């Protein structure tokens, strides 16, 4: 009887094991757009499984995802940059976003700025976004996987986008009056001679001055490059360089772009006056 009992248990065990193996894999979680709507505050970033050290300033970064009354998915981002122990807030332009098969989140601004991430966790309180990039290290490609973690902090706050750019308003010659880097002025008298001339034929003429060893300003170079307007983004050439218009009046033009140097980011704002 004992042998029979053991045999019976063995058969049952094998049957259960086979049943578990034959069971279909659970369906992956599919997130809805409405699940993402909200204001999310950055809490941490991992790079290839290693947690990065974030400053208290960086932990103030926010991502806002909303669905407008007309059904348009809109987003804005608040980036905080620390310089000389001062934490400065920068609010992005208004982006559009989509959530597609595989929980892939794509944010776009015009045709020049697109970012793709995968939602790997989304609850009432937590959001985790994963992205992948290839970097060249010592001549070899290395896969970098970043995971950004956020916590839900309330309803989204999307600023009104009042910057409506008409291409005709941009046409003409503009001269630099100011250049700031993270809100610190760094232009000199020679920089303030530089001009850009937007032509109706889709070409832009640049004239750049530099300071000689004698301290005099002299024309360093001039160049012409094609340009186009996508929303309030100026796209130069085939898209290798873009700048965002943050202000445009009959007399004033402000253009902004971001430079990245290692872990440091610099917001460059150039102000022009119409000639």
Short mmCIF file of C-alpha atoms in Angstrom, two decimals:
data_model
loop_
_atom_site.label_atom_id
_atom_site.label_comp_id
_atom_site.label_asym_id
_atom_site.label_seq_id
_atom_site.Cartn_x
_atom_site.Cartn_y
_atom_site.Cartn_z
CA UNK A 1 0.00 0.00 0.00
CA UNK A 2 2.85 2.31 0.76
CA UNK A 3 4.35 1.75 -2.70
CA UNK A 4 0.96 2.38 -4.28
CA UNK A 5 0.59 5.63 -2.37
CA UNK A 6 3.99 6.84 -3.47
CA UNK A 7 3.23 5.94 -7.07
CA UNK A 8 -0.08 7.75 -6.90
CA UNK A 9 1.58 10.86 -5.48
CA UNK A 10 4.20 10.76 -8.21
CA UNK A 11 1.55 10.59 -10.94
CA UNK A 12 -0.39 13.46 -9.39
CA UNK A 13 2.80 15.53 -9.08
CA UNK A 14 3.71 14.97 -12.72
CA UNK A 15 0.16 15.80 -13.80
CA UNK A 16 0.16 19.06 -11.85
CA UNK A 17 3.60 19.99 -13.20
CA UNK A 18 2.51 19.38 -16.78
CA UNK A 19 -0.68 21.35 -16.22
CA UNK A 20 1.33 24.31 -14.91
CA UNK A 21 3.71 24.11 -17.88
CA UNK A 22 0.79 24.04 -20.31
CA UNK A 23 -0.94 27.00 -18.68
CA UNK A 24 -0.79 30.11 -20.87
CA UNK A 25 1.50 32.92 -19.76
CA UNK A 26 -0.34 35.80 -18.12
CA UNK A 27 -1.19 38.65 -20.47
CA UNK A 28 1.04 41.72 -20.07
CA UNK A 29 -0.52 44.68 -18.32
CA UNK A 30 -1.91 47.22 -20.76
CA UNK A 31 -2.06 50.76 -19.43
CA UNK A 32 -4.70 53.23 -20.53
CA UNK A 33 -4.01 56.86 -21.39
CA UNK A 34 -6.24 57.95 -18.53
CA UNK A 35 -3.95 56.06 -16.10
CA UNK A 36 -1.08 58.37 -17.00
CA UNK A 37 -2.92 61.66 -16.58
CA UNK A 38 -1.51 63.60 -13.64
CA UNK A 39 1.45 65.49 -12.25
CA UNK A 40 4.43 63.23 -11.53
CA UNK A 41 7.51 64.21 -9.51
CA UNK A 42 10.90 62.60 -10.09
CA UNK A 43 12.10 60.40 -7.21
CA UNK A 44 15.00 58.48 -8.71
CA UNK A 45 16.94 57.37 -11.79
CA UNK A 46 18.73 54.07 -12.37
CA UNK A 47 21.31 53.50 -15.08
CA UNK A 48 21.87 49.83 -15.88
CA UNK A 49 20.51 48.96 -12.45
CA UNK A 50 22.69 51.42 -10.54
CA UNK A 51 20.92 54.26 -8.74
CA UNK A 52 22.19 57.72 -9.65
CA UNK A 53 22.69 60.32 -6.95
CA UNK A 54 20.19 63.12 -7.51
CA UNK A 55 20.33 66.51 -5.86
CA UNK A 56 17.33 67.91 -4.02
CA UNK A 57 17.04 70.38 -6.90
CA UNK A 58 16.79 67.59 -9.50
CA UNK A 59 14.14 65.83 -7.42
CA UNK A 60 11.85 68.80 -8.03
CA UNK A 61 11.54 67.89 -11.73
CA UNK A 62 7.93 67.37 -12.83
CA UNK A 63 6.17 65.70 -15.75
CA UNK A 64 2.60 66.75 -16.48
CA UNK A 65 0.37 64.59 -18.69
CA UNK A 66 -3.14 65.73 -19.56
CA UNK A 67 -5.96 65.23 -22.05
CA UNK A 68 -7.47 68.53 -23.19
CA UNK A 69 -11.18 69.18 -23.62
CA UNK A 70 -10.87 68.60 -27.37
CA UNK A 71 -9.28 65.18 -26.77
CA UNK A 72 -5.69 66.23 -27.49
CA UNK A 73 -2.97 64.63 -25.38
CA UNK A 74 -0.72 67.42 -24.08
CA UNK A 75 2.28 67.40 -21.75
CA UNK A 76 4.68 69.84 -20.17
CA UNK A 77 7.85 69.29 -18.20
CA UNK A 78 9.48 71.26 -15.40
CA UNK A 79 13.26 70.91 -15.21
CA UNK A 80 15.25 72.26 -12.29
CA UNK A 81 18.91 73.16 -12.76
CA UNK A 82 21.27 74.01 -9.92
CA UNK A 83 23.93 76.63 -10.47
CA UNK A 84 25.98 78.24 -7.68
CA UNK A 85 23.67 76.63 -5.11
CA UNK A 86 20.63 78.25 -6.75
CA UNK A 87 17.89 75.96 -8.05
CA UNK A 88 16.25 77.46 -11.15
CA UNK A 89 13.03 76.16 -12.67
CA UNK A 90 12.56 75.90 -16.45
CA UNK A 91 9.16 75.07 -17.94
CA UNK A 92 9.09 73.33 -21.31
CA UNK A 93 6.92 74.06 -24.29
CA UNK A 94 3.68 72.15 -24.75
CA UNK A 95 4.30 68.63 -26.08
CA UNK A 96 1.93 66.06 -27.53
CA UNK A 97 2.02 62.47 -26.35
CA UNK A 98 0.74 59.05 -27.37
CA UNK A 99 0.55 55.68 -25.64
CA UNK A 100 0.75 52.77 -28.07
CA UNK A 101 1.05 48.98 -28.12
CA UNK A 102 3.57 47.68 -25.62
CA UNK A 103 2.95 50.63 -23.28
CA UNK A 104 5.26 52.79 -25.40
CA UNK A 105 5.04 56.47 -24.45
CA UNK A 106 6.07 58.93 -27.16
CA UNK A 107 6.30 62.67 -26.55
CA UNK A 108 6.73 65.02 -29.49
CA UNK A 109 7.22 68.71 -30.06
CA UNK A 110 6.71 69.66 -33.69
CA UNK A 111 8.72 67.38 -35.96
CA UNK A 112 12.12 68.02 -34.43
CA UNK A 113 11.90 66.76 -30.84
CA UNK A 114 10.71 63.22 -30.14
CA UNK A 115 11.31 61.05 -27.09
CA UNK A 116 10.25 57.43 -26.62
CA UNK A 117 10.04 55.52 -23.33
CA UNK A 118 8.31 52.36 -22.13
CA UNK A 119 6.03 52.37 -19.09
CA UNK A 120 7.13 49.42 -16.94
CA UNK A 121 5.08 50.31 -13.87
CA UNK A 122 2.05 52.52 -13.39
CA UNK A 123 -0.15 52.61 -10.30
CA UNK A 124 -2.17 55.30 -8.56
CA UNK A 125 1.02 56.50 -6.86
CA UNK A 126 4.00 55.31 -8.93
CA UNK A 127 5.23 55.71 -12.50
CA UNK A 128 8.37 54.09 -13.92
CA UNK A 129 9.65 54.86 -17.41
CA UNK A 130 12.40 52.90 -19.15
CA UNK A 131 14.50 54.07 -22.08
CA UNK A 132 17.41 52.54 -23.95
CA UNK A 133 20.33 54.15 -25.72
CA UNK A 134 23.63 53.11 -27.24
CA UNK A 135 26.82 54.89 -26.18
CA UNK A 136 30.33 54.36 -27.53
CA UNK A 137 32.77 53.54 -24.72
CA UNK A 138 36.42 52.89 -25.61
CA UNK A 139 35.36 52.45 -29.21
CA UNK A 140 32.73 49.81 -28.41
CA UNK A 141 28.93 50.17 -28.32
CA UNK A 142 27.44 49.91 -24.83
CA UNK A 143 23.71 49.62 -24.16
CA UNK A 144 22.49 52.06 -21.53
CA UNK A 145 19.12 51.33 -19.93
CA UNK A 146 17.69 54.15 -17.83
CA UNK A 147 14.72 53.80 -15.50
CA UNK A 148 13.11 56.97 -14.18
CA UNK A 149 10.82 56.69 -11.14
CA UNK A 150 8.11 59.22 -10.28
CA UNK A 151 5.44 59.66 -7.62
CA UNK A 152 1.97 61.05 -8.23
CA UNK A 153 1.58 64.51 -6.70
CA UNK A 154 -1.74 65.76 -8.08
CA UNK A 155 -3.64 67.00 -11.08
CA UNK A 156 -1.57 68.05 -14.12
CA UNK A 157 -0.67 71.69 -14.52
CA UNK A 158 -0.34 72.54 -18.21
CA UNK A 159 0.48 76.21 -18.87
CA UNK A 160 -1.36 77.94 -21.65
CA UNK A 161 0.68 77.98 -24.83
CA UNK A 162 0.27 81.56 -25.97
CA UNK A 163 3.24 81.50 -28.34
CA UNK A 164 1.63 81.38 -31.76
CA UNK A 165 4.31 81.84 -34.38
CA UNK A 166 3.59 83.11 -37.86
CA UNK A 167 6.45 82.53 -40.25
CA UNK A 168 5.99 85.98 -41.77
CA UNK A 169 6.70 87.58 -38.37
CA UNK A 170 10.10 85.89 -38.26
CA UNK A 171 11.23 87.12 -41.67
CA UNK A 172 13.85 89.85 -41.46
CA UNK A 173 17.20 90.71 -39.93
CA UNK A 174 17.73 90.34 -36.18
CA UNK A 175 20.65 91.50 -34.05
CA UNK A 176 21.73 89.97 -30.73
CA UNK A 177 21.22 92.08 -27.60
CA UNK A 178 21.71 89.41 -24.93
CA UNK A 179 22.82 85.80 -24.39
CA UNK A 180 22.18 84.07 -21.07
CA UNK A 181 23.31 80.67 -19.81
CA UNK A 182 21.09 79.35 -17.01
CA UNK A 183 19.89 82.95 -16.57
CA UNK A 184 23.44 84.36 -16.29
CA UNK A 185 24.45 86.94 -18.92
CA UNK A 186 27.63 86.05 -20.79
CA UNK A 187 27.50 87.96 -24.09
CA UNK A 188 30.09 90.64 -24.87
CA UNK A 189 30.16 93.63 -27.21
CA UNK A 190 31.26 91.48 -30.14
CA UNK A 191 28.47 88.94 -29.61
CA UNK A 192 26.03 91.83 -29.75
CA UNK A 193 27.10 92.58 -33.32
CA UNK A 194 26.05 89.11 -34.51
CA UNK A 195 23.00 88.97 -36.77
CA UNK A 196 20.67 86.44 -38.32
CA UNK A 197 18.58 87.24 -41.38
CA UNK A 198 15.61 84.95 -42.06
CA UNK A 199 14.70 85.00 -45.76
CA UNK A 200 11.34 84.17 -47.34
CA UNK A 201 13.07 81.59 -49.55
CA UNK A 202 13.79 79.35 -46.55
CA UNK A 203 17.41 80.47 -46.16
CA UNK A 204 18.97 82.21 -43.16
CA UNK A 205 22.16 84.31 -43.28
CA UNK A 206 24.37 84.37 -40.18
CA UNK A 207 27.09 86.96 -39.51
CA UNK A 208 29.39 86.28 -36.53
CA UNK A 209 31.89 88.67 -34.95
CA UNK A 210 34.81 87.85 -32.68
CA UNK A 211 37.23 89.81 -30.52
CA UNK A 212 40.83 90.16 -31.69
CA UNK A 213 43.87 90.03 -29.41
CA UNK A 214 43.81 93.83 -29.55
CA UNK A 215 40.29 93.79 -28.11
CA UNK A 216 38.60 94.90 -31.32
CA UNK A 217 35.51 93.28 -32.84
CA UNK A 218 35.98 91.91 -36.33
CA UNK A 219 33.74 89.83 -38.57
CA UNK A 220 34.79 86.24 -38.11
CA UNK A 221 32.56 84.44 -40.58
CA UNK A 222 29.26 84.44 -42.41
CA UNK A 223 27.18 81.47 -43.48
CA UNK A 224 23.85 80.54 -45.01
CA UNK A 225 21.70 77.59 -43.97
CA UNK A 226 18.17 76.47 -44.76
CA UNK A 227 15.47 76.82 -42.10
CA UNK A 228 11.87 75.88 -41.49
CA UNK A 229 9.32 76.45 -38.75
CA UNK A 230 7.59 73.60 -36.91
CA UNK A 231 5.19 74.99 -34.30
CA UNK A 232 7.45 77.38 -32.43
CA UNK A 233 10.63 75.44 -33.19
CA UNK A 234 13.13 76.66 -35.77
CA UNK A 235 14.65 73.69 -37.58
CA UNK A 236 17.96 74.35 -39.32
CA UNK A 237 19.23 72.25 -42.22
CA UNK A 238 17.80 68.73 -42.14
CA UNK A 239 17.05 68.88 -38.42
CA UNK A 240 20.53 68.52 -36.96
CA UNK A 241 20.00 71.73 -34.99
CA UNK A 242 16.82 73.19 -33.50
CA UNK A 243 15.93 76.20 -31.36
CA UNK A 244 12.68 77.09 -29.62
CA UNK A 245 11.08 80.51 -29.97
CA UNK A 246 9.90 81.65 -26.53
CA UNK A 247 8.97 85.21 -27.54
CA UNK A 248 8.31 86.95 -30.84
CA UNK A 249 7.00 90.49 -31.25
CA UNK A 250 7.46 93.19 -33.87
CA UNK A 251 10.75 94.18 -32.22
CA UNK A 252 11.94 91.26 -30.07
CA UNK A 253 12.88 87.64 -30.71
CA UNK A 254 13.92 85.18 -27.99
CA UNK A 255 15.30 81.77 -28.89
CA UNK A 256 16.15 78.99 -26.45
CA UNK A 257 18.05 75.71 -26.70
CA UNK A 258 19.69 73.25 -24.31
CA UNK A 259 23.32 72.14 -24.25
CA UNK A 260 24.41 69.00 -22.37
CA UNK A 261 27.95 68.49 -21.06
CA UNK A 262 28.20 65.22 -19.19
CA UNK A 263 25.76 65.46 -16.29
CA UNK A 264 25.45 69.24 -16.67
CA UNK A 265 22.72 70.96 -18.65
CA UNK A 266 22.77 74.55 -19.82
CA UNK A 267 19.74 76.54 -20.99
CA UNK A 268 20.90 79.10 -23.55
CA UNK A 269 18.55 82.01 -24.29
CA UNK A 270 19.46 84.48 -27.02
CA UNK A 271 17.54 87.76 -27.36
CA UNK A 272 17.46 89.70 -30.65
CA UNK A 273 16.05 93.02 -31.77
CA UNK A 274 14.61 93.64 -35.24
CA UNK A 275 16.84 95.72 -37.53
#
